Amino acid sequence: VQLQASGGGLVQAGGSLRLSCVASGRTLTRYALGWFRQAPGKEREFVAAIDWSTGSTYYRDFARDRFTISRDNAKNTMNLQMNSLKPEDTAVYYCAGDPFVTYRTMGVSPPGYWGQGTQVTVSS
């Protein structure tokens, strides 16, 4: 599967951004897709994941109350709505997926397919 992320940008603290990830090349029925991020000088970290078939979701604690992951089956697109953004959310955000990793374990079992990153910068 090929994954193409977009939607990053520069936003002030408290603002919102919506990231999108378009998937192509595979039927996603058996896939879990998710978002990761990597801030400068830090390790990549899991943000949220979704089961493509059921729409079930799983979030890291920091994302649970501010971010919403969703998918549009008709458009083969996964979205991440990010609200109340903070400067510490500044990072390159990556979408990823795998048919053999579940949405609940993606944080500890990194998926095999990755898109290119999209930069999110939150100014204070």
XYZ file of C-alpha atoms in Angstrom:
124
model
C 0.000 0.000 0.000
C 1.162 3.537 -0.735
C 0.391 6.278 1.760
C 0.437 10.007 1.078
C 0.123 12.425 3.987
C -0.819 16.077 3.722
C -2.327 18.936 5.682
C 0.510 20.103 7.859
C 1.355 23.728 8.351
C 2.017 26.547 10.760
C -0.636 27.360 13.344
C -0.793 29.341 16.546
C -1.220 27.646 19.885
C -4.869 26.846 20.454
C -5.522 26.461 16.756
C -6.507 23.448 14.701
C -5.187 21.443 11.781
C -6.553 18.502 9.839
C -4.108 15.984 8.462
C -5.083 13.573 5.716
C -3.533 10.363 4.478
C -4.598 8.914 1.150
C -4.020 5.198 0.669
C -3.652 3.469 -2.672
C -2.584 0.160 -4.096
C -4.362 -2.163 -1.708
C -7.778 -2.905 -0.338
C -7.686 -1.638 3.215
C -10.277 -3.971 4.673
C -7.737 -5.876 6.762
C -5.586 -2.883 7.628
C -5.046 -0.786 10.664
C -3.834 2.724 9.896
C -2.343 5.229 12.249
C -0.426 8.416 12.868
C 2.991 8.836 14.389
C 5.038 11.944 14.997
C 8.660 12.842 15.506
C 9.797 16.085 17.062
C 13.338 17.423 16.549
C 15.801 15.531 18.700
C 13.176 13.074 19.904
C 12.171 9.563 19.058
C 9.175 8.856 16.892
C 6.013 8.328 18.934
C 2.621 6.824 18.289
C -0.337 9.207 18.191
C -3.489 7.305 17.227
C -4.722 4.389 15.141
C -7.913 3.166 13.517
C -9.202 -0.190 12.355
C -10.202 0.332 8.747
C -13.045 -2.188 8.799
C -14.730 -1.323 12.065
C -13.640 2.270 12.605
C -12.491 1.430 16.116
C -9.894 3.864 17.390
C -7.068 4.007 19.887
C -5.176 7.053 21.152
C -2.125 7.929 23.145
C -3.093 9.745 26.308
C -1.884 13.124 25.070
C -4.056 12.843 21.950
C -7.261 11.426 23.398
C -9.010 14.664 24.313
C -7.705 16.906 21.518
C -7.224 14.738 18.437
C -9.752 12.718 16.453
C -8.772 10.012 13.994
C -11.268 8.992 11.340
C -11.476 7.347 7.958
C -13.429 7.895 4.780
C -13.887 4.529 3.112
C -15.112 5.979 -0.156
C -12.021 8.153 -0.516
C -9.545 5.681 1.002
C -8.483 8.494 3.270
C -7.593 8.638 6.929
C -7.795 11.936 8.771
C -6.445 13.363 11.993
C -8.301 16.377 13.312
C -6.090 18.172 15.800
C -7.619 20.813 18.050
C -6.243 22.956 20.865
C -2.761 22.548 19.482
C 0.214 23.211 21.720
C 3.813 24.097 20.864
C 4.823 20.630 22.052
C 2.727 19.166 19.245
C 5.289 20.527 16.788
C 6.657 17.571 14.851
C 6.719 15.788 11.535
C 3.603 13.656 11.386
C 3.614 10.343 9.534
C 0.793 8.068 8.516
C 1.392 4.352 8.530
C -0.461 1.107 8.121
C -0.222 -2.650 8.197
C -2.607 -5.584 7.698
C -0.896 -7.592 10.445
C -0.795 -4.964 13.176
C -3.951 -4.111 15.090
C -5.092 -0.610 15.885
C -4.588 -1.299 19.592
C -1.027 -2.618 19.270
C 0.336 -0.240 16.652
C 2.045 1.789 19.344
C 4.250 -1.147 20.308
C 4.357 -2.994 16.970
C 5.256 -0.404 14.351
C 3.554 -0.936 11.010
C 5.400 -1.842 7.868
C 4.053 0.754 5.466
C 4.790 4.439 5.862
C 3.945 7.626 4.087
C 6.167 10.643 3.857
C 5.855 13.081 6.726
C 4.018 16.350 6.913
C 5.357 19.131 9.108
C 3.179 20.582 11.847
C 4.507 23.679 13.580
C 2.651 25.264 16.476
C 3.820 28.701 17.513
C 3.401 30.029 21.024
